[in-house]
PDB file of C-alpha atoms and ligand atoms in Angstrom:
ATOM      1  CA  UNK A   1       0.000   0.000   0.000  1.00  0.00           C
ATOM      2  CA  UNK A   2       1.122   3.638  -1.079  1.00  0.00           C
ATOM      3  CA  UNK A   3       2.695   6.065   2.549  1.00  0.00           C
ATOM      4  CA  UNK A   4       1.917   8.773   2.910  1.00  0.00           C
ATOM      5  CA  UNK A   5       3.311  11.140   5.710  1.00  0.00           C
ATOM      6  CA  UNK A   6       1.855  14.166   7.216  1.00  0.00           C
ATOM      7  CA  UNK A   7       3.035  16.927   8.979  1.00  0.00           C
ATOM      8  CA  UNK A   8       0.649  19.325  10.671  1.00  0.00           C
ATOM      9  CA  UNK A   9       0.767  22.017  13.383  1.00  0.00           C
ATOM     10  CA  UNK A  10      -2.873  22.741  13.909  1.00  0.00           C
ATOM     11  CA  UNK A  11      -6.641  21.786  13.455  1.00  0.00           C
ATOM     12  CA  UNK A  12      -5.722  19.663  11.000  1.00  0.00           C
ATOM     13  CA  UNK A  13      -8.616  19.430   8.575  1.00  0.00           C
ATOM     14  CA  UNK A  14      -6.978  18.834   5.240  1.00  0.00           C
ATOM     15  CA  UNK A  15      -5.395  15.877   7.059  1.00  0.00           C
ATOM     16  CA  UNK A  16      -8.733  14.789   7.547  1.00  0.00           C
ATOM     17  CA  UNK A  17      -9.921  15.303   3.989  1.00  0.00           C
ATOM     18  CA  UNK A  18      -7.247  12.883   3.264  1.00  0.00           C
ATOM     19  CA  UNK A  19      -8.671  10.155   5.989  1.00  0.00           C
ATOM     20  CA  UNK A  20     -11.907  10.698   4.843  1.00  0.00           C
ATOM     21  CA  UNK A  21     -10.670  10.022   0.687  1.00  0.00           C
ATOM     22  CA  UNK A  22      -8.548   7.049   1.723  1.00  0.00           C
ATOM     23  CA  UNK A  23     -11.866   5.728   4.136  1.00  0.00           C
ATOM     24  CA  UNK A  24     -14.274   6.116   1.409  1.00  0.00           C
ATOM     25  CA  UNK A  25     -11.408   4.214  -1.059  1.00  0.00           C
ATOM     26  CA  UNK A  26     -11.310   7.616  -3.131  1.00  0.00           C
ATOM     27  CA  UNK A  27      -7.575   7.243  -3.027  1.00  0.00           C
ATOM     28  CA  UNK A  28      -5.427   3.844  -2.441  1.00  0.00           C
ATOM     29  CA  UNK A  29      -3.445   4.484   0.220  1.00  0.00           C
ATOM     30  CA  UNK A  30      -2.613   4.757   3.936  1.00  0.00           C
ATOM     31  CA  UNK A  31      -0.858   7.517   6.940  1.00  0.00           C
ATOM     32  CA  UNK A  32       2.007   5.857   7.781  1.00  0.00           C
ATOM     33  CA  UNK A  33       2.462   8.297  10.489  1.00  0.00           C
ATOM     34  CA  UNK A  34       1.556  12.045  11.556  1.00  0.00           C
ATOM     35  CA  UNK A  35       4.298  14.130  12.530  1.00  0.00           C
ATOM     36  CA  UNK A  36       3.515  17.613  14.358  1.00  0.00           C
ATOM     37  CA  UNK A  37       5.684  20.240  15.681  1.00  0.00           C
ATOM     38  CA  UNK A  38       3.282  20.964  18.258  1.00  0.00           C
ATOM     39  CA  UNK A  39       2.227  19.046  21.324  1.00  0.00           C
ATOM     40  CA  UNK A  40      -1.560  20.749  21.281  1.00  0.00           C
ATOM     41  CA  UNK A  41      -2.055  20.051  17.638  1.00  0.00           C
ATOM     42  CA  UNK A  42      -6.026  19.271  16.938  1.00  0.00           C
ATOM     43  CA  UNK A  43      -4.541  16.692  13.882  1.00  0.00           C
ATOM     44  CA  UNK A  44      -3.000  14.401  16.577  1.00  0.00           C
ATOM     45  CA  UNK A  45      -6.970  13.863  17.917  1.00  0.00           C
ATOM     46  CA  UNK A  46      -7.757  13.117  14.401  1.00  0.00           C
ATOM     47  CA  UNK A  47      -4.744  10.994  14.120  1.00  0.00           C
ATOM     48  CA  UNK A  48      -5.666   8.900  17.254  1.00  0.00           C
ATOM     49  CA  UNK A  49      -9.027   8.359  16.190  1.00  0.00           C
ATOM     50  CA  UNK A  50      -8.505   6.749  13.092  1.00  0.00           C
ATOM     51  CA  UNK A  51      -5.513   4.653  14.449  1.00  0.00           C
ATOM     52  CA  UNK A  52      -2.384   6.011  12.332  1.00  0.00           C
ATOM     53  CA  UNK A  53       0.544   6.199  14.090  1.00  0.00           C
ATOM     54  CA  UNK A  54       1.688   9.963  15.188  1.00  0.00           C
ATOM     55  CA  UNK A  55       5.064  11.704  16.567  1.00  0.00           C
ATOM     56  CA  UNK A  56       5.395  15.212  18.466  1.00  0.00           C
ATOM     57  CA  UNK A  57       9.048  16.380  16.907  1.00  0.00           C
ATOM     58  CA  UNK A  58       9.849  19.056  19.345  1.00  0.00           C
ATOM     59  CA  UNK A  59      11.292  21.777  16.610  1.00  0.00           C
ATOM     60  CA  UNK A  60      13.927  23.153  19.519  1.00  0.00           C
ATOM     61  CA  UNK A  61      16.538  20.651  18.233  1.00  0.00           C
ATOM     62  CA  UNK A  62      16.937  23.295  15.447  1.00  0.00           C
ATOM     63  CA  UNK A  63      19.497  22.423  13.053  1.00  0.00           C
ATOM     64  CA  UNK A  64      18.638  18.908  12.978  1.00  0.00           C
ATOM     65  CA  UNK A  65      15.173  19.129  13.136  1.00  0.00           C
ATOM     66  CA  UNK A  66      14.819  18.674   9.172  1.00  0.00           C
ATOM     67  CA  UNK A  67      17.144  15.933   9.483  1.00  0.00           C
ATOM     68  CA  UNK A  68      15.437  13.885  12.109  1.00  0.00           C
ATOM     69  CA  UNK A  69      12.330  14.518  10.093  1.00  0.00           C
ATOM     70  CA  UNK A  70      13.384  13.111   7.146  1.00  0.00           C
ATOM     71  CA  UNK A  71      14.984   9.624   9.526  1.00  0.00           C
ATOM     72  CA  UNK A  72      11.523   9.340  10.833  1.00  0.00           C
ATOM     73  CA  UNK A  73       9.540   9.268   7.304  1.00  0.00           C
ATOM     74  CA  UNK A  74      12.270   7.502   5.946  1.00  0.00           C
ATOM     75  CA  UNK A  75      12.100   4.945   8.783  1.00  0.00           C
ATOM     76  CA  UNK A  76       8.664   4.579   8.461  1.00  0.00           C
ATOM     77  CA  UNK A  77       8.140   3.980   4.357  1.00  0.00           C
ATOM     78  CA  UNK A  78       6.648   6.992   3.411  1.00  0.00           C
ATOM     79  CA  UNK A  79       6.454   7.887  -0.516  1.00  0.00           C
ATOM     80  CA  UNK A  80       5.146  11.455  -0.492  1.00  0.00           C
ATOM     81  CA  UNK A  81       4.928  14.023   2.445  1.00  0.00           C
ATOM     82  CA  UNK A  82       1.821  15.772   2.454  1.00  0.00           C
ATOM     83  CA  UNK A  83       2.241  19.266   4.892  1.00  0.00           C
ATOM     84  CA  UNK A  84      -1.364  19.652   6.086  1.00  0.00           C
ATOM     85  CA  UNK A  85      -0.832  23.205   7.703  1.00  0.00           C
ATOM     86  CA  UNK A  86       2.302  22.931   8.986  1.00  0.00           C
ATOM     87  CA  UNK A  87       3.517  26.111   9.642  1.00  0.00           C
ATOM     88  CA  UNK A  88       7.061  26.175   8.847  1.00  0.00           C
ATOM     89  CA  UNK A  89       9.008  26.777   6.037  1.00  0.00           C
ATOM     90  CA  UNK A  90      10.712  23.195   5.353  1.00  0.00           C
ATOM     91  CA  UNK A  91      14.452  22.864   4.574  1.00  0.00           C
ATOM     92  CA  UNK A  92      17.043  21.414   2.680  1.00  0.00           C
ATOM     93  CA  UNK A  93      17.665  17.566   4.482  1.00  0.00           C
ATOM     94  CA  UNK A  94      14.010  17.242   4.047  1.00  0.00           C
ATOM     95  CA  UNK A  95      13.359  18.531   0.614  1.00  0.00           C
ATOM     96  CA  UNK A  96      16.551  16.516  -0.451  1.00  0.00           C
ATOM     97  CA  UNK A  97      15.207  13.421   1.068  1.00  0.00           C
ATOM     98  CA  UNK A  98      12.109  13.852  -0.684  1.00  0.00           C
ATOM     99  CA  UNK A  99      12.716  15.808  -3.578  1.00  0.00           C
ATOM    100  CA  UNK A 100       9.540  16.425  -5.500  1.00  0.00           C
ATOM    101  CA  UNK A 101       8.123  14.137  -3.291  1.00  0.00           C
ATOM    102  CA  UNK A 102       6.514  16.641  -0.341  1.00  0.00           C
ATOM    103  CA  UNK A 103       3.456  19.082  -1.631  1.00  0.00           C
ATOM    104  CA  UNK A 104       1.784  21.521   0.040  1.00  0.00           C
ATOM    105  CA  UNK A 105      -1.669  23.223   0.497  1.00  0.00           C
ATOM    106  CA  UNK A 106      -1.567  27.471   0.692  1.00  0.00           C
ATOM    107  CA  UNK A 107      -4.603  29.498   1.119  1.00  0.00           C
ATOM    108  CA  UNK A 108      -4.401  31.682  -2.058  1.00  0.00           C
ATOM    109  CA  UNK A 109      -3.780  31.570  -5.812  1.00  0.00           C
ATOM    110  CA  UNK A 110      -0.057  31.413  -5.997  1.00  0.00           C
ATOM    111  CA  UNK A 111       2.315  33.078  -7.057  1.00  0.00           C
ATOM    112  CA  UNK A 112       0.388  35.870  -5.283  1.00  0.00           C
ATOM    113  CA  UNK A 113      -0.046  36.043  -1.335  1.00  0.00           C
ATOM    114  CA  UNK A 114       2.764  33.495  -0.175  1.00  0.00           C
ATOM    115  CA  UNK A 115       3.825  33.159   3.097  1.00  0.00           C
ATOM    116  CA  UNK A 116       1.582  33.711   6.110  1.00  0.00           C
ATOM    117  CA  UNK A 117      -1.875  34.922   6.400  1.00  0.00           C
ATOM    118  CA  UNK A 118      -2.629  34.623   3.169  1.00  0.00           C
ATOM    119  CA  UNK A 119      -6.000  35.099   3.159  1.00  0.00           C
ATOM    120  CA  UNK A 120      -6.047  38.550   5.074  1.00  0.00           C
ATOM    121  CA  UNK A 121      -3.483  39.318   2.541  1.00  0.00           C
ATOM    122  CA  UNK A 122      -5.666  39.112  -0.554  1.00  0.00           C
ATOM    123  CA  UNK A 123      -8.273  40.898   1.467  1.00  0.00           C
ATOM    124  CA  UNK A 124      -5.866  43.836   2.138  1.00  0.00           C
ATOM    125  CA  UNK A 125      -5.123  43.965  -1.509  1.00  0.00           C
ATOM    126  CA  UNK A 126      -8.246  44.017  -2.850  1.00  0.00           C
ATOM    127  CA  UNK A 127      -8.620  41.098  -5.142  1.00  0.00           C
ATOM    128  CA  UNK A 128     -11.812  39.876  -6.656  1.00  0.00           C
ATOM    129  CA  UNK A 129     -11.131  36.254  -6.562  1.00  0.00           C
ATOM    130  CA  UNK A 130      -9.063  34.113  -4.028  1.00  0.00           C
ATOM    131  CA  UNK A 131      -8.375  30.665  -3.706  1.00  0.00           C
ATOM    132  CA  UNK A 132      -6.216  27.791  -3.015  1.00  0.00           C
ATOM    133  CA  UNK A 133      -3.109  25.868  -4.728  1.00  0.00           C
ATOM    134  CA  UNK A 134      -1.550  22.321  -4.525  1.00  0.00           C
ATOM    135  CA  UNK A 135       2.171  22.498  -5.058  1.00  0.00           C
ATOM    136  CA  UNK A 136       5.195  20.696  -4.566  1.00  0.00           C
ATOM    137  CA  UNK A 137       7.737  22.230  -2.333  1.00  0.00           C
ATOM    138  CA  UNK A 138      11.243  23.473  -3.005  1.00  0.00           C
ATOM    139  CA  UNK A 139      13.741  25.557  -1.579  1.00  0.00           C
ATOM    140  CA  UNK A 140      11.438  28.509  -1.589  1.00  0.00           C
ATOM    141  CA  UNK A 141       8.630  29.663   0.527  1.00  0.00           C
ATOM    142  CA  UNK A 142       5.537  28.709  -1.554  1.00  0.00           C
ATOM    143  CA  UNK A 143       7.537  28.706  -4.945  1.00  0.00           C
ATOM    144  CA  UNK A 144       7.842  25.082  -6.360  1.00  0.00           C
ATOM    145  CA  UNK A 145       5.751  23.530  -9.183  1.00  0.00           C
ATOM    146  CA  UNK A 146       2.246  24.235  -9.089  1.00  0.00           C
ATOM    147  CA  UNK A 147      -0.353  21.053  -9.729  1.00  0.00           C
ATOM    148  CA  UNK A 148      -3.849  22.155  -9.391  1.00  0.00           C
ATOM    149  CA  UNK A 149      -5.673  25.489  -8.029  1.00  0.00           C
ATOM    150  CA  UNK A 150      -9.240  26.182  -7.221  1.00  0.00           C
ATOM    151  CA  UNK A 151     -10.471  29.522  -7.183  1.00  0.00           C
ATOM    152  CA  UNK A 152     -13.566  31.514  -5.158  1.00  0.00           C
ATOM    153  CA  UNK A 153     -14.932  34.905  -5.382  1.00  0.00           C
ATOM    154  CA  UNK A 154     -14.410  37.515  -2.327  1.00  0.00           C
ATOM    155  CA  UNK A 155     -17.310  38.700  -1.674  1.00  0.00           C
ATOM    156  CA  UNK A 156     -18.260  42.166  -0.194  1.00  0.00           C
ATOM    157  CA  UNK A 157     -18.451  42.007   3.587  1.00  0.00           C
ATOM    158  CA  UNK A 158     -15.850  39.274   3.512  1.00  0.00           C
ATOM    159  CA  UNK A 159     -13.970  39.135   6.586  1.00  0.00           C
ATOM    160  CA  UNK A 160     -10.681  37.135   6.953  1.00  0.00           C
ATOM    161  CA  UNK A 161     -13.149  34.038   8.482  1.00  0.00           C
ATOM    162  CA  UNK A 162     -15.350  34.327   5.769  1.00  0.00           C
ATOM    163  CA  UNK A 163     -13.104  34.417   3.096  1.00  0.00           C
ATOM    164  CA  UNK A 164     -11.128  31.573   4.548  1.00  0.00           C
ATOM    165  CA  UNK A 165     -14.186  29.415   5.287  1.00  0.00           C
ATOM    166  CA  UNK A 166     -14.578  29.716   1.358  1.00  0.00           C
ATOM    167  CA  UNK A 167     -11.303  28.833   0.420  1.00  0.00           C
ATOM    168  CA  UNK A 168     -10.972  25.646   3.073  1.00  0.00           C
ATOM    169  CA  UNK A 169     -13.983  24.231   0.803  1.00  0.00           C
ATOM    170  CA  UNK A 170     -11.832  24.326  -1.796  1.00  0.00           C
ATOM    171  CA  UNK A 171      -8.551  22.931  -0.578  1.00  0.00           C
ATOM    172  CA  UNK A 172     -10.193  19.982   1.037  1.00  0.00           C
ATOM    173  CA  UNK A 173     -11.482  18.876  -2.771  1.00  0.00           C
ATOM    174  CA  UNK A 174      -7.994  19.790  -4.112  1.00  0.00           C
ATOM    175  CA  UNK A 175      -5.607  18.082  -1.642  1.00  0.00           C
ATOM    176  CA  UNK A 176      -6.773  14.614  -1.882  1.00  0.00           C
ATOM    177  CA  UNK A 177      -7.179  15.115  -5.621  1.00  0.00           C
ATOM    178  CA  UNK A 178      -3.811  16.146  -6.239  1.00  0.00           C
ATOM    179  CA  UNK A 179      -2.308  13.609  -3.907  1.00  0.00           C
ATOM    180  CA  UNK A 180      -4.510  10.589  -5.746  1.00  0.00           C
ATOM    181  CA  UNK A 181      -3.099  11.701  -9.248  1.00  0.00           C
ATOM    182  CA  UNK A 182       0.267  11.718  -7.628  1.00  0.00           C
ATOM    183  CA  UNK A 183      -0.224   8.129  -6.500  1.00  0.00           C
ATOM    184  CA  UNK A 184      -1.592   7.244  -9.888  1.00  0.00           C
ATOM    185  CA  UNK A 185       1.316   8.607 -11.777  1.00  0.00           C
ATOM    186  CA  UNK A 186      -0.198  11.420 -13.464  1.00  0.00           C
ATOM    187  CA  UNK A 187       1.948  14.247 -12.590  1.00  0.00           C
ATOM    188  CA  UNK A 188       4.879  14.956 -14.636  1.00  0.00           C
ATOM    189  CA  UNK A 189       7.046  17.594 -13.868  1.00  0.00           C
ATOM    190  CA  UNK A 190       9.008  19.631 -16.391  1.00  0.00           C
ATOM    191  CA  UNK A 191      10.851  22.456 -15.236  1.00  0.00           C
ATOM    192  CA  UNK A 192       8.482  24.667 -12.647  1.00  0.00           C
ATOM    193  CA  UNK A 193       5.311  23.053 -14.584  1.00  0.00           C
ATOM    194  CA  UNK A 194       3.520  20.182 -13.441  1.00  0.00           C
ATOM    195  CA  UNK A 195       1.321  18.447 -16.615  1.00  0.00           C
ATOM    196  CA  UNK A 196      -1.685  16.734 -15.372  1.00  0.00           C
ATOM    197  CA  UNK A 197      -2.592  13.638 -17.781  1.00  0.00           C
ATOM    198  CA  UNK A 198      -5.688  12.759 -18.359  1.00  0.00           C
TER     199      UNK A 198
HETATM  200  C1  LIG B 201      -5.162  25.826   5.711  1.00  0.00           C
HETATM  201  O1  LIG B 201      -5.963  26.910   5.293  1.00  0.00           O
HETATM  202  C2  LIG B 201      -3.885  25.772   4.898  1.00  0.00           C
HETATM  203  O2  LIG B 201      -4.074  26.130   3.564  1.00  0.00           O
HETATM  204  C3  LIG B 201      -3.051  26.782   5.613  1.00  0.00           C
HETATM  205  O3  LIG B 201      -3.320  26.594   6.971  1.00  0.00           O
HETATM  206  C4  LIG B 201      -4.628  26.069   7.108  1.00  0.00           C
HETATM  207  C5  LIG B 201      -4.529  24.786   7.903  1.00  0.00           C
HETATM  208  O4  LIG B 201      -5.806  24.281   8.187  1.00  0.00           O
HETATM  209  N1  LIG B 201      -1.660  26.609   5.323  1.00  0.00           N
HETATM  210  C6  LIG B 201      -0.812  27.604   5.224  1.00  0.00           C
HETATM  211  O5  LIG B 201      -1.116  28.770   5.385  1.00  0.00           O
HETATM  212  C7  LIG B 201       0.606  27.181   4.900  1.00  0.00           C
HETATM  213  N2  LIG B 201       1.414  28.333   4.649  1.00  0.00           N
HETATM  214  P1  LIG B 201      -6.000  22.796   8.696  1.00  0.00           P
HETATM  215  O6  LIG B 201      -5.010  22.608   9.860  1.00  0.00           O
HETATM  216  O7  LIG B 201      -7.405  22.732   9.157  1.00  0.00           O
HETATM  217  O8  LIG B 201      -5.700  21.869   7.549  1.00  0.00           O
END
């Protein structure tokens, strides 16, 4: 069976929008573990409830934290990394040990609005439409190839919940898509583009 790994900081809900694909046999595959680089983390509930195996990584160990990431996916089989809002910018003995092999989910239409907040962000600037991208992750902060997008109108009246609300819709049908034509072998990468076949 396909591994996936997850790493998470928070509530966790993508990470359940990928439990709830692989429950309802949407995609082939299973969470070899849940890592999260916080103790509080609503995903390691999630994680508990549905039996996959998860690890608090305390992030102090700094320098080596990337590395002792890596040991611990490695160890455990996984094939892609999914980061299900984990709110750190990965580095190098991860990506390396992974390479095109870890995606992401960000809360806006990149390349505009990366890094934190993204949401408030495209409120601030006044775009019309918002929405959420799949990538894979490279050296940069929210910069490597791009494999599938959704977008949503901002409304008037939006406020950052709102707006955010909208877009989590969005990235919870994306995320499990993306990662289920990754596990299918229909994402090829060229250069920064990512062709989807049909
Ligand atoms: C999601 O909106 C995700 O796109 C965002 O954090 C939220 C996590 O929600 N990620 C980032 O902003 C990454 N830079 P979740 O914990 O319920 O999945």
């Amino acid at each position: 069976m396909f591994r996936i790994g997850v790493l998470a900081s928070g509530r966790g809900s993508n990470f359940q929008s990928l439990i709830d694909s692989i429950d309802s046999g949407a995609i082939k595959a299973e969470v070899a573990c849940l890592i999260t680089d916080n103790p509080d983390a609503y995903a390691t509930e999630r994680a508990k409830r549905h039996n996959i195996p998860h690890v608090y990584m305390n992030p102090a160990s700094k320098d080596m934290y990337y590395n002792a990431i890596a040991d611990e996916l490695t160890r455990r089989g996984v094939e892609l990394v999914a980061l299900a809002g984990f709110m750190r910018v990965v580095k190098k003995p991860l990506i390396a040990a992974f390479p095109m092999r870890i995606m992401n989910i960000h809360p806006a239409l990149l390349p505009s609005f990366k890094g934190l907040h993204a949401q408030r962000q495209a409120l601030d600037y006044g775009v019309k439409i918002a929405g959420c991208t799949v990538h894979f992750v490279d050296e940069g902060v929210d910069t490597g190839p791009i494999i599938l997008q959704e977008a949503v109108p901002v409304l008037s009246g939006d406020t950052e919940e709102t707006l955010s609300a909208r877009i989590l819709e969005c990235e919870h049908r994306i995320y499990p898509r993306a990662i289920k034509l990754f596990i299918e072998g229909k994402l090829k990468i060229t250069g920064n583009k990512v062709i989807v076949e049909q």
